Amino acid sequence: MSRKRRREPVNVTTERVAIYEDLAHENEEIRLKAAQDLLSSITPEKNTSKEELEKVFNRLFRGLCSGRKAARLGFSVVLTELIIQYVGSDSVSTSIMSITIVLKTLEDQTRISGHVSGQEERDYYLGRLFGAEAIVKSGVLFSLKSPGSHWDQLLDLIFDLAKKKSWLRKECGWVLYTALKSQSTMTAEYAQVAIDKLHSSTLARTPEGVALWVLIQSAYPDVQLPKHVWHHGNPLHRKEKAPLAKILKETSSKDDPKEPTQKDAERGTWFHKLHFAWEVVFGALLKARSKQLTFAELWTEAIDNGLFSSTASEEKKYWGFLLFQKYVYELPTTKLSTIFGSNTIRCLANQLASSERYLHRVAKKSLKVLNTQAEEDPQVASIFISALFNHGYINFDSLTKTKTIENVFGQASQSDGMAYRQILHKFEDAILAPGGEDEKSAAMYRQLVADYLVSAVKSETAPSDGGPDYSEQRDQMYLITEVLLRYAYFRIKPGPDDPNRRLPDPQISSATHEMFKTRLMSSLSRLMLNSTDPTWHPYQVVMYLGGHESGQNGLVPLMILEPGRGVGKILRKAQKTLVKIDDEVRKVDEARKGQLRAFKLLYTMSILQVYNGDADAVSMLEELQTCYTDLVKYKSEESKAEGSEILFEIILSFVSKPSLLFKRLAHQVFSAYTSLLNTAGLQSMIMVLEAKETISGQQDVFERADDQAMDSEQSDEDMSDVEVVEAVNGDAGSDDDAASSGSRSNQSEDGDGKDAELAEFNAKLAQALGTRRLDQDLAIEEESSDEDMDDDQMAALDAQLETVFKERKKATTNKNERKDAKETVVIFKSRVLELLEIYVKQQFLNPLALELILPLLTLVRTTTSKPVSEKACNLIREYSKLYKLKDQIPGEPAILERASSVMDDIHLAVLLEGSNAYGNACSQASLLAAKIIIANGGKPAVVVQRYAATQERFLTDPTCHVRTSFFSEWLNWCASARKNLGS
């Protein structure tokens, strides 16, 4: 039976009972207050007797055996303080109690008698350990120069606990370790007794034993270490690498004769927290000495090939992740590469790959720790990425579904130029030797590297003040474009200046070269958007290409493009003009600088297109030279007008391409020259808006019917420079969401067309096979099907089937061509609308802008693309919002007549059937025309009469489709404009 709890003595006050109760409270403040109350109640000033003090000690030691709440924590604090104040060695006469009595009380109050349950046994063992720890912390045992029997007695008690219960071994070792390390009065004699007891208890070759041994060996050099335990008495000796690793991993080995046979004493219970021995051992190894293990050697043996091995348990791998997190923070960068072993990275990648993995959360935390450290120290980013690439984990981000490489590279680019360049050099090494089993794998890895580079560019937020930080980040971004440039336009080969130059292995394929071109264009597009000078990066790229055409400067490349003599002459002339423009930009004022930068952009992009193999780019360079002469060095207004027409045609040619880079280029150039847009240039844009969204419309818009400039077949849209317009076809689910009535009719026709095509195909197939559908009645009786077809009949049937399927394939191809043509025209229209938005914002007082209203309304009504319809509506709304009643259009006497004519056309257009969006656009356009008429001296009565006529038509003509909101918005505008008109 279990031992019953002793009753409190009769003379114990209720106040003392309450104090003991509060000592076990879970709240730390309450526990500390209770400890203070108890200590203050038994001070020498209150003449506390020895008997009363013994009763308090009995109660405190007994309370350590209680598993109630936080009893052990509270009771041990008071016990430590009481021992310090009232207990001394047996030779100290001034002490109220001796250490002998305290040790005897500890043993008596924590001794197990009779049969107890497992939980009660656990409580008594823990109570004894906490009591021993309180005695050690008090430092009473170490007040003498030489240890007495009490130190032996306490060591026997602690080692006996460690051997009895393996789950207590770690805590027992920690109590002794802290005593030997923190007690300032501890002498070598005490350490000698401890190491001898450790050896005699057969615990020397345990994690706790290793930690104590290493501590004593370093802190107490005069101690005589036991022999025949470790090589040269040192567990950190190189010859002890494998055994030490097994001990720290708490893995037994039947093949090791030096391991004791007491398994319960040898192997501890698994804890989720790291054993303190790891820190002790690795801390000692960081102070490497001769013939001693290095940190790297033990980490590779115990962690990378041990805890992270493929056969290790999940519990051991968990320890490995905890150690990884610890030393990512603590290791100096000179040793940090040690912890990124192949098994470590493999395990990290595997656990991050799926949230279903057992160690996913701790692996995720490890990655978070790594990212945090990389942010604080960019060298960590460089070391980590180098380790990933060295071990073949270029695709780490795709394997783990994270953006680790992107993030750490981006952090390095923003804070440390050296680390940034190291990572960039590693990326280039991966391009040259990506690994992989075949060329397909190598191409995939090279694309991953290119994507990492582009992601770094896209994540860059460069300062906009043009200061030193901006220049530094700009130069860093150029290093990325230089890498992409090198492998997009050059083939590397050894040259006379560098015969040992590293070559790509395997060779870079043509498809990969094209991929690098695409990534380069995407990078330039982003850099133009974020840069205070959008011409800087494209200009540097063109200068790089021109400077390495002959394969000099030590690079020894072979140009992918080898232009002919005529092309080369045009290129050289264009590059000279470009250099002159660059020089002029630095000398002129800001107003002039914008126009010169526009031509600088045009020249750089046109030259780049020549290197891309665009046949039209050469003729574009010639046109650009004429345009530059007419606009920048013009001698007459006539030449200036001709030059502006050429310029806007060139802009439209760039807009027609699917590249975002060319789109942003067009925006930059168009913004600088909107004031030069004339009727011919505007009409060119309107023709695009009026084009049918069909193959014939595509042929009308583009100069050549077979132009494939808008064909985008990129596999990965995120890294591609191709813009994708979503929802080409408007959703006809409701009238509100429909782009136009035309879209609904087109979709209906498409559906009917599909059914008709399928029915025609089924009919031809049935005719060829001689079969009928099951739902058709047979006019004649079926003939017997038992007879087989002869060879001639089979051959004829094969020929018929082949003809049927060829026709079907041809029909499908035609259908895809129609779809592609539609997308091409829609994207082109969208780009033109963006240019017109720029024009309206800058030139809304230009009378030429009024010519846009009717084409925009027609576009809203007829387009099948909802995004295009929305852009056109927004453009009309923006125009109307910008133009105020107080704005007059100067120097245009005919503006009233033209505005009235436009208003009449708007009121005719609103009568046509259309969507809600079309009706709202007509209303906004009509209000805009009204403001122009009134602001330029027209009478409000003219506008009122026009609305009245339309309202009369609405009442009397059933075919009129004008919406009531058209009139309500007019009345609302009249109410708001009344004040301005009255004043």
Short mmCIF file of C-alpha atoms in Angstrom, two decimals, residues 457-668:
data_model
loop_
_atom_site.label_atom_id
_atom_site.label_comp_id
_atom_site.label_asym_id
_atom_site.label_seq_id
_atom_site.Cartn_x
_atom_site.Cartn_y
_atom_site.Cartn_z
CA VAL A 457 14.37 42.27 -60.68
CA LYS A 458 10.62 42.28 -60.17
CA SER A 459 10.93 42.41 -56.38
CA GLU A 460 13.35 45.33 -56.51
CA THR A 461 12.06 48.66 -55.21
CA ALA A 462 14.82 51.09 -56.08
CA PRO A 463 14.92 54.56 -54.46
CA SER A 464 13.42 57.24 -56.65
CA ASP A 465 15.57 60.14 -55.55
CA GLY A 466 18.47 59.32 -57.83
CA GLY A 467 20.89 59.29 -54.88
CA PRO A 468 23.84 56.96 -54.21
CA ASP A 469 21.56 54.13 -53.08
CA TYR A 470 19.70 54.36 -56.36
CA SER A 471 22.92 54.19 -58.36
CA GLU A 472 24.15 51.18 -56.40
CA GLN A 473 20.91 49.25 -56.80
CA ARG A 474 20.71 50.21 -60.45
CA ASP A 475 24.18 48.79 -61.02
CA GLN A 476 23.23 45.60 -59.18
CA MET A 477 20.17 45.16 -61.35
CA TYR A 478 22.32 45.64 -64.42
CA LEU A 479 24.48 42.71 -63.35
CA ILE A 480 21.38 40.54 -63.65
CA THR A 481 20.54 41.84 -67.10
CA GLU A 482 24.15 41.26 -68.10
CA VAL A 483 23.93 37.58 -67.16
CA LEU A 484 20.68 37.17 -69.08
CA LEU A 485 22.17 39.10 -71.98
CA ARG A 486 25.27 36.92 -72.14
CA TYR A 487 23.32 33.69 -72.50
CA ALA A 488 20.59 35.15 -74.71
CA TYR A 489 22.80 36.50 -77.49
CA PHE A 490 26.15 34.75 -77.16
CA ARG A 491 27.62 31.29 -77.29
CA ILE A 492 30.60 30.86 -75.03
CA LYS A 493 33.81 29.34 -76.35
CA PRO A 494 37.46 29.48 -75.26
CA GLY A 495 39.52 32.30 -76.65
CA PRO A 496 43.21 33.10 -76.94
CA ASP A 497 43.16 35.27 -73.82
CA ASP A 498 41.42 32.62 -71.73
CA PRO A 499 41.84 29.10 -73.16
CA ASN A 500 40.60 27.52 -69.91
CA ARG A 501 37.29 29.36 -69.94
CA ARG A 502 34.51 27.22 -68.53
CA LEU A 503 32.09 26.05 -71.21
CA PRO A 504 28.39 25.21 -70.84
CA ASP A 505 27.83 21.52 -70.21
CA PRO A 506 25.67 20.54 -71.96
CA GLN A 507 25.68 23.22 -74.63
CA ILE A 508 22.89 25.78 -74.43
CA SER A 509 20.17 24.95 -76.93
CA SER A 510 18.45 27.40 -79.26
CA ALA A 511 15.24 27.11 -77.24
CA THR A 512 17.12 28.06 -74.08
CA HIS A 513 18.68 31.04 -75.84
CA GLU A 514 15.18 32.18 -76.77
CA MET A 515 14.07 31.65 -73.17
CA PHE A 516 16.87 33.92 -71.95
CA LYS A 517 15.78 36.54 -74.48
CA THR A 518 12.25 36.43 -73.15
CA ARG A 519 13.47 36.77 -69.54
CA LEU A 520 15.72 39.66 -70.55
CA MET A 521 12.78 41.50 -72.12
CA SER A 522 10.70 40.90 -69.01
CA SER A 523 13.50 42.29 -66.81
CA LEU A 524 13.92 45.37 -68.99
CA SER A 525 10.18 45.97 -68.86
CA ARG A 526 10.21 45.94 -65.07
CA LEU A 527 13.34 48.06 -64.80
CA MET A 528 11.85 50.68 -67.12
CA LEU A 529 8.81 50.87 -64.85
CA ASN A 530 10.78 51.30 -61.60
CA SER A 531 13.58 53.51 -62.85
CA THR A 532 13.78 57.28 -62.71
CA ASP A 533 15.53 57.06 -66.09
CA PRO A 534 13.74 54.33 -68.10
CA THR A 535 16.36 54.54 -70.85
CA TRP A 536 19.37 53.58 -68.73
CA HIS A 537 19.09 49.77 -68.73
CA PRO A 538 18.04 49.34 -72.38
CA TYR A 539 20.86 51.65 -73.42
CA GLN A 540 23.41 49.62 -71.45
CA VAL A 541 22.16 46.41 -73.05
CA VAL A 542 22.53 47.79 -76.57
CA MET A 543 25.99 49.14 -75.78
CA TYR A 544 27.00 45.74 -74.44
CA LEU A 545 25.81 44.03 -77.60
CA GLY A 546 27.60 46.53 -79.82
CA GLY A 547 30.79 46.33 -77.81
CA HIS A 548 31.05 42.52 -78.05
CA GLU A 549 30.16 41.92 -81.67
CA SER A 550 33.76 41.15 -82.55
CA GLY A 551 34.34 38.83 -79.60
CA GLN A 552 36.92 40.99 -77.86
CA ASN A 553 37.36 42.22 -74.27
CA GLY A 554 38.19 38.74 -73.01
CA LEU A 555 34.64 37.38 -73.26
CA VAL A 556 35.24 35.60 -76.55
CA PRO A 557 31.60 35.04 -77.41
CA LEU A 558 30.14 33.93 -80.68
CA MET A 559 27.24 36.16 -81.59
CA ILE A 560 24.06 34.27 -82.23
CA LEU A 561 23.04 36.89 -84.78
CA GLU A 562 25.52 37.51 -87.57
CA PRO A 563 24.01 40.43 -89.53
CA GLY A 564 24.89 40.98 -93.16
CA ARG A 565 26.84 43.94 -94.45
CA GLY A 566 23.77 46.05 -95.13
CA VAL A 567 22.25 45.32 -91.76
CA GLY A 568 25.57 45.90 -90.03
CA LYS A 569 25.90 49.31 -91.65
CA ILE A 570 22.42 50.33 -90.53
CA LEU A 571 23.15 49.05 -87.03
CA ARG A 572 26.40 50.98 -86.70
CA LYS A 573 24.75 54.17 -87.92
CA ALA A 574 21.88 53.72 -85.47
CA GLN A 575 24.30 53.07 -82.60
CA LYS A 576 26.25 56.23 -83.42
CA THR A 577 23.02 58.24 -83.42
CA LEU A 578 22.09 56.63 -80.11
CA VAL A 579 25.39 57.66 -78.54
CA LYS A 580 24.87 61.24 -79.77
CA ILE A 581 21.37 61.30 -78.26
CA ASP A 582 22.77 60.02 -74.96
CA ASP A 583 25.31 62.84 -74.94
CA GLU A 584 22.66 65.45 -75.74
CA VAL A 585 20.35 64.24 -72.96
CA ARG A 586 22.94 65.28 -70.37
CA LYS A 587 23.15 68.82 -71.75
CA VAL A 588 19.53 69.91 -72.35
CA ASP A 589 16.84 71.10 -69.94
CA GLU A 590 14.11 68.89 -68.49
CA ALA A 591 11.49 69.77 -71.13
CA ARG A 592 13.83 68.82 -73.95
CA LYS A 593 15.21 65.83 -72.06
CA GLY A 594 11.89 63.95 -72.16
CA GLN A 595 11.70 64.07 -75.96
CA LEU A 596 15.31 63.00 -76.41
CA ARG A 597 14.81 60.11 -73.99
CA ALA A 598 11.83 59.01 -76.06
CA PHE A 599 14.03 58.70 -79.14
CA LYS A 600 16.72 57.04 -77.07
CA LEU A 601 14.20 54.38 -76.08
CA LEU A 602 13.02 53.94 -79.64
CA TYR A 603 16.56 53.47 -80.91
CA THR A 604 17.54 51.01 -78.17
CA MET A 605 14.45 48.86 -78.64
CA SER A 606 14.68 48.92 -82.42
CA ILE A 607 18.33 47.87 -82.31
CA LEU A 608 17.45 45.14 -79.84
CA GLN A 609 14.78 43.90 -82.22
CA VAL A 610 17.38 43.64 -84.95
CA TYR A 611 19.46 41.39 -82.70
CA ASN A 612 16.29 39.41 -82.02
CA GLY A 613 16.06 38.67 -85.72
CA ASP A 614 13.01 40.83 -86.47
CA ALA A 615 13.12 41.51 -90.22
CA ASP A 616 10.92 44.61 -89.89
CA ALA A 617 13.24 46.18 -87.29
CA VAL A 618 15.88 47.08 -89.91
CA SER A 619 13.43 49.11 -91.97
CA MET A 620 12.09 50.58 -88.74
CA LEU A 621 15.57 51.87 -87.91
CA GLU A 622 15.70 53.63 -91.26
CA GLU A 623 12.29 55.20 -90.66
CA LEU A 624 13.37 56.16 -87.17
CA GLN A 625 16.39 57.98 -88.54
CA THR A 626 14.13 60.03 -90.81
CA CYS A 627 11.73 60.67 -87.96
CA TYR A 628 14.55 61.80 -85.66
CA THR A 629 15.85 64.21 -88.28
CA ASP A 630 12.40 65.70 -88.91
CA LEU A 631 11.39 66.11 -85.27
CA VAL A 632 14.61 66.87 -83.45
CA LYS A 633 16.48 68.74 -86.16
CA TYR A 634 13.50 69.90 -88.20
CA LYS A 635 13.79 72.81 -90.58
CA SER A 636 10.11 73.35 -91.35
CA GLU A 637 6.67 72.64 -89.93
CA GLU A 638 5.98 70.39 -92.89
CA SER A 639 8.94 68.13 -92.06
CA LYS A 640 7.87 68.15 -88.43
CA ALA A 641 4.36 66.96 -89.40
CA GLU A 642 5.79 64.21 -91.59
CA GLY A 643 8.12 63.14 -88.81
CA SER A 644 5.28 62.99 -86.29
CA GLU A 645 3.23 60.73 -88.60
CA ILE A 646 6.18 58.36 -88.91
CA LEU A 647 6.70 58.46 -85.16
CA PHE A 648 3.13 57.47 -84.33
CA GLU A 649 3.22 54.69 -86.91
CA ILE A 650 6.35 53.36 -85.23
CA ILE A 651 4.63 53.60 -81.84
CA LEU A 652 1.69 51.62 -83.17
CA SER A 653 4.05 48.97 -84.54
CA PHE A 654 5.54 48.54 -81.05
CA VAL A 655 2.09 48.46 -79.45
CA SER A 656 1.03 45.70 -81.84
CA LYS A 657 3.58 43.36 -80.26
CA PRO A 658 2.55 41.32 -77.23
CA SER A 659 5.60 42.31 -75.20
CA LEU A 660 5.03 44.35 -72.04
CA LEU A 661 8.40 45.94 -72.66
CA PHE A 662 7.28 47.38 -75.98
CA LYS A 663 4.01 48.45 -74.45
CA ARG A 664 5.83 50.47 -71.78
CA LEU A 665 8.20 51.81 -74.39
CA ALA A 666 5.22 53.04 -76.43
CA HIS A 667 3.73 54.69 -73.35
CA GLN A 668 6.98 56.51 -72.60
#
